[in-house]
Every structure is written in structure tokens, then in C-alpha cells.
């Protein structure tokens, strides 16, 4: 599979729950694109109260889970309920194709 996949992503991230209201533009390396992945050029993305609870670490007594992530940013980039255009699909993807405009809900470990 050959996919022109970005070597770097960026998003507004929170590095510490105390700074939940001061996100900073952060660059990070994406996971390797595989046969089940869909790359979406995001047009718009929602942020809701559940993400504010996550950013403030109010749902867990544990430190922010992303700080122990094996890949990706060592901070939280939130947002879900995405609308965008499919720009690449893995070989095993059958529900959408390049050029489709799609929407998706909340995702975990994506």
C-alpha cells in the first residue's frame, strides 16, 4: 500500500490539567497508516463538556492517560464529532472511498 500520509500532525493540546484553558499548538508524529485506516482532512470538529472534564482530569484520580501513551503526543488533543473529506484509505477499507465527505462520532484510541 502506498499512501501519501503526513509525517507530522498538529493540534491544540493541553500538557497539564491545570492549564486546561490555555491550549498550545503542538506537533506530533502520527501512528503508522495501516490497511484499516482512513485519513480524513478535517473541515470542522466539535469540543464538548466531556472533553473539558478529560482535560481537567476530573473523571479519574490517575494522571492524564496520554502522558503514558506509547506513541503520539504526550499531551491531550481533544475534539470529536468530525466532518471532513476522505483523502486516503487503507487496502481493507470498504465503507468509504477517497473524495467522500463523511462525519464520525466520538472515537477511542484513534
PDB file of C-alpha atoms in Angstrom:
ATOM      1  CA  UNK A   1       0.000   0.000   0.000  1.00  0.00           C
ATOM      2  CA  UNK A   2       1.331   3.433  -0.922  1.00  0.00           C
ATOM      3  CA  UNK A   3      -0.275   6.365   0.845  1.00  0.00           C
ATOM      4  CA  UNK A   4       0.925   9.968   0.818  1.00  0.00           C
ATOM      5  CA  UNK A   5       0.486  10.265   4.576  1.00  0.00           C
ATOM      6  CA  UNK A   6       1.693  13.252   6.631  1.00  0.00           C
ATOM      7  CA  UNK A   7       4.838  12.739   8.676  1.00  0.00           C
ATOM      8  CA  UNK A   8       3.627  15.247  11.222  1.00  0.00           C
ATOM      9  CA  UNK A   9       0.257  16.307  12.611  1.00  0.00           C
ATOM     10  CA  UNK A  10      -0.563  19.322  14.720  1.00  0.00           C
ATOM     11  CA  UNK A  11      -3.337  20.196  17.115  1.00  0.00           C
ATOM     12  CA  UNK A  12      -4.103  22.412  20.077  1.00  0.00           C
ATOM     13  CA  UNK A  13      -3.009  20.421  23.113  1.00  0.00           C
ATOM     14  CA  UNK A  14      -3.080  20.556  26.886  1.00  0.00           C
ATOM     15  CA  UNK A  15       0.042  19.295  28.655  1.00  0.00           C
ATOM     16  CA  UNK A  16      -1.170  19.733  32.223  1.00  0.00           C
ATOM     17  CA  UNK A  17      -4.729  19.667  33.624  1.00  0.00           C
ATOM     18  CA  UNK A  18      -4.033  22.943  35.457  1.00  0.00           C
ATOM     19  CA  UNK A  19      -3.596  24.628  32.065  1.00  0.00           C
ATOM     20  CA  UNK A  20      -6.829  23.249  30.551  1.00  0.00           C
ATOM     21  CA  UNK A  21      -7.878  26.713  29.359  1.00  0.00           C
ATOM     22  CA  UNK A  22      -4.548  27.567  27.666  1.00  0.00           C
ATOM     23  CA  UNK A  23      -4.047  25.080  24.801  1.00  0.00           C
ATOM     24  CA  UNK A  24      -0.861  25.351  22.765  1.00  0.00           C
ATOM     25  CA  UNK A  25      -0.305  24.369  19.144  1.00  0.00           C
ATOM     26  CA  UNK A  26       1.592  21.065  19.326  1.00  0.00           C
ATOM     27  CA  UNK A  27       3.200  18.962  16.590  1.00  0.00           C
ATOM     28  CA  UNK A  28       3.399  15.187  16.840  1.00  0.00           C
ATOM     29  CA  UNK A  29       4.157  12.121  14.758  1.00  0.00           C
ATOM     30  CA  UNK A  30       1.088  10.106  13.706  1.00  0.00           C
ATOM     31  CA  UNK A  31       0.870   6.350  14.083  1.00  0.00           C
ATOM     32  CA  UNK A  32       1.775   4.276  11.047  1.00  0.00           C
ATOM     33  CA  UNK A  33      -1.048   4.226   8.468  1.00  0.00           C
ATOM     34  CA  UNK A  34      -2.329   0.668   8.022  1.00  0.00           C
ATOM     35  CA  UNK A  35      -4.825  -1.324   5.967  1.00  0.00           C
ATOM     36  CA  UNK A  36      -7.826  -0.458   8.196  1.00  0.00           C
ATOM     37  CA  UNK A  37      -7.160   3.295   8.474  1.00  0.00           C
ATOM     38  CA  UNK A  38      -8.966   6.239   6.890  1.00  0.00           C
ATOM     39  CA  UNK A  39      -7.209   9.614   6.631  1.00  0.00           C
ATOM     40  CA  UNK A  40      -9.675  12.497   6.919  1.00  0.00           C
ATOM     41  CA  UNK A  41      -8.951  16.125   6.048  1.00  0.00           C
ATOM     42  CA  UNK A  42     -10.951  17.703   8.870  1.00  0.00           C
ATOM     43  CA  UNK A  43     -13.263  20.587   7.941  1.00  0.00           C
ATOM     44  CA  UNK A  44     -14.795  21.049  11.384  1.00  0.00           C
ATOM     45  CA  UNK A  45     -14.641  19.368  14.768  1.00  0.00           C
ATOM     46  CA  UNK A  46     -16.689  19.750  17.936  1.00  0.00           C
ATOM     47  CA  UNK A  47     -15.472  20.067  21.503  1.00  0.00           C
ATOM     48  CA  UNK A  48     -17.955  19.306  24.262  1.00  0.00           C
ATOM     49  CA  UNK A  49     -18.162  19.185  28.043  1.00  0.00           C
ATOM     50  CA  UNK A  50     -16.870  15.603  28.233  1.00  0.00           C
ATOM     51  CA  UNK A  51     -13.569  16.785  26.797  1.00  0.00           C
ATOM     52  CA  UNK A  52     -13.331  19.606  29.314  1.00  0.00           C
ATOM     53  CA  UNK A  53     -13.703  17.001  32.076  1.00  0.00           C
ATOM     54  CA  UNK A  54     -10.930  14.957  30.440  1.00  0.00           C
ATOM     55  CA  UNK A  55      -8.648  17.975  30.050  1.00  0.00           C
ATOM     56  CA  UNK A  56      -9.146  18.928  33.697  1.00  0.00           C
ATOM     57  CA  UNK A  57      -8.580  15.280  34.711  1.00  0.00           C
ATOM     58  CA  UNK A  58     -11.880  15.348  36.629  1.00  0.00           C
ATOM     59  CA  UNK A  59     -13.015  11.846  35.644  1.00  0.00           C
ATOM     60  CA  UNK A  60     -10.024   9.995  37.072  1.00  0.00           C
ATOM     61  CA  UNK A  61      -7.722  10.015  40.061  1.00  0.00           C
ATOM     62  CA  UNK A  62      -4.986   8.815  37.693  1.00  0.00           C
ATOM     63  CA  UNK A  63      -2.717  11.186  35.757  1.00  0.00           C
ATOM     64  CA  UNK A  64      -3.746  12.016  32.205  1.00  0.00           C
ATOM     65  CA  UNK A  65      -3.645   8.704  30.311  1.00  0.00           C
ATOM     66  CA  UNK A  66      -1.963  10.323  27.326  1.00  0.00           C
ATOM     67  CA  UNK A  67       1.138  11.024  29.398  1.00  0.00           C
ATOM     68  CA  UNK A  68       1.903   7.291  29.324  1.00  0.00           C
ATOM     69  CA  UNK A  69       0.983   6.784  25.653  1.00  0.00           C
ATOM     70  CA  UNK A  70       3.339   4.617  23.619  1.00  0.00           C
ATOM     71  CA  UNK A  71       3.037   6.909  20.586  1.00  0.00           C
ATOM     72  CA  UNK A  72       1.629  10.300  19.704  1.00  0.00           C
ATOM     73  CA  UNK A  73       1.651  13.459  21.757  1.00  0.00           C
ATOM     74  CA  UNK A  74       2.445  13.385  25.449  1.00  0.00           C
ATOM     75  CA  UNK A  75      -0.494  15.706  25.906  1.00  0.00           C
ATOM     76  CA  UNK A  76      -4.174  15.765  25.016  1.00  0.00           C
ATOM     77  CA  UNK A  77      -5.544  16.990  21.712  1.00  0.00           C
ATOM     78  CA  UNK A  78      -9.320  16.800  22.072  1.00  0.00           C
ATOM     79  CA  UNK A  79     -12.191  17.013  19.651  1.00  0.00           C
ATOM     80  CA  UNK A  80     -14.728  14.636  18.173  1.00  0.00           C
ATOM     81  CA  UNK A  81     -17.847  14.704  16.016  1.00  0.00           C
ATOM     82  CA  UNK A  82     -15.674  15.400  12.982  1.00  0.00           C
ATOM     83  CA  UNK A  83     -16.780  16.320   9.457  1.00  0.00           C
ATOM     84  CA  UNK A  84     -14.284  16.143   6.642  1.00  0.00           C
ATOM     85  CA  UNK A  85     -13.160  14.676   3.338  1.00  0.00           C
ATOM     86  CA  UNK A  86     -11.528  11.264   2.921  1.00  0.00           C
ATOM     87  CA  UNK A  87      -8.047  11.763   1.440  1.00  0.00           C
ATOM     88  CA  UNK A  88      -6.650   8.220   1.833  1.00  0.00           C
ATOM     89  CA  UNK A  89      -7.942   4.754   2.710  1.00  0.00           C
ATOM     90  CA  UNK A  90      -6.181   1.540   3.637  1.00  0.00           C
ATOM     91  CA  UNK A  91      -6.476  -1.588   1.478  1.00  0.00           C
ATOM     92  CA  UNK A  92      -9.067  -3.206   3.768  1.00  0.00           C
ATOM     93  CA  UNK A  93     -11.428  -0.201   3.997  1.00  0.00           C
ATOM     94  CA  UNK A  94     -14.745  -0.785   2.205  1.00  0.00           C
ATOM     95  CA  UNK A  95     -17.276   1.659   3.701  1.00  0.00           C
ATOM     96  CA  UNK A  96     -15.831   4.853   2.215  1.00  0.00           C
ATOM     97  CA  UNK A  97     -13.551   5.986  -0.588  1.00  0.00           C
ATOM     98  CA  UNK A  98     -11.209   8.885  -1.353  1.00  0.00           C
ATOM     99  CA  UNK A  99     -13.247  12.026  -2.020  1.00  0.00           C
ATOM    100  CA  UNK A 100     -16.213  11.077   0.209  1.00  0.00           C
ATOM    101  CA  UNK A 101     -17.421  13.724   2.679  1.00  0.00           C
ATOM    102  CA  UNK A 102     -18.029  11.963   5.977  1.00  0.00           C
ATOM    103  CA  UNK A 103     -18.904  12.573   9.589  1.00  0.00           C
ATOM    104  CA  UNK A 104     -17.981  10.500  12.602  1.00  0.00           C
ATOM    105  CA  UNK A 105     -18.692  10.496  16.307  1.00  0.00           C
ATOM    106  CA  UNK A 106     -16.544  10.008  19.374  1.00  0.00           C
ATOM    107  CA  UNK A 107     -13.530   7.706  18.927  1.00  0.00           C
ATOM    108  CA  UNK A 108     -11.246   5.995  21.420  1.00  0.00           C
ATOM    109  CA  UNK A 109      -7.545   5.265  20.880  1.00  0.00           C
ATOM    110  CA  UNK A 110      -7.690   6.617  17.360  1.00  0.00           C
TER     111      UNK A 110
END
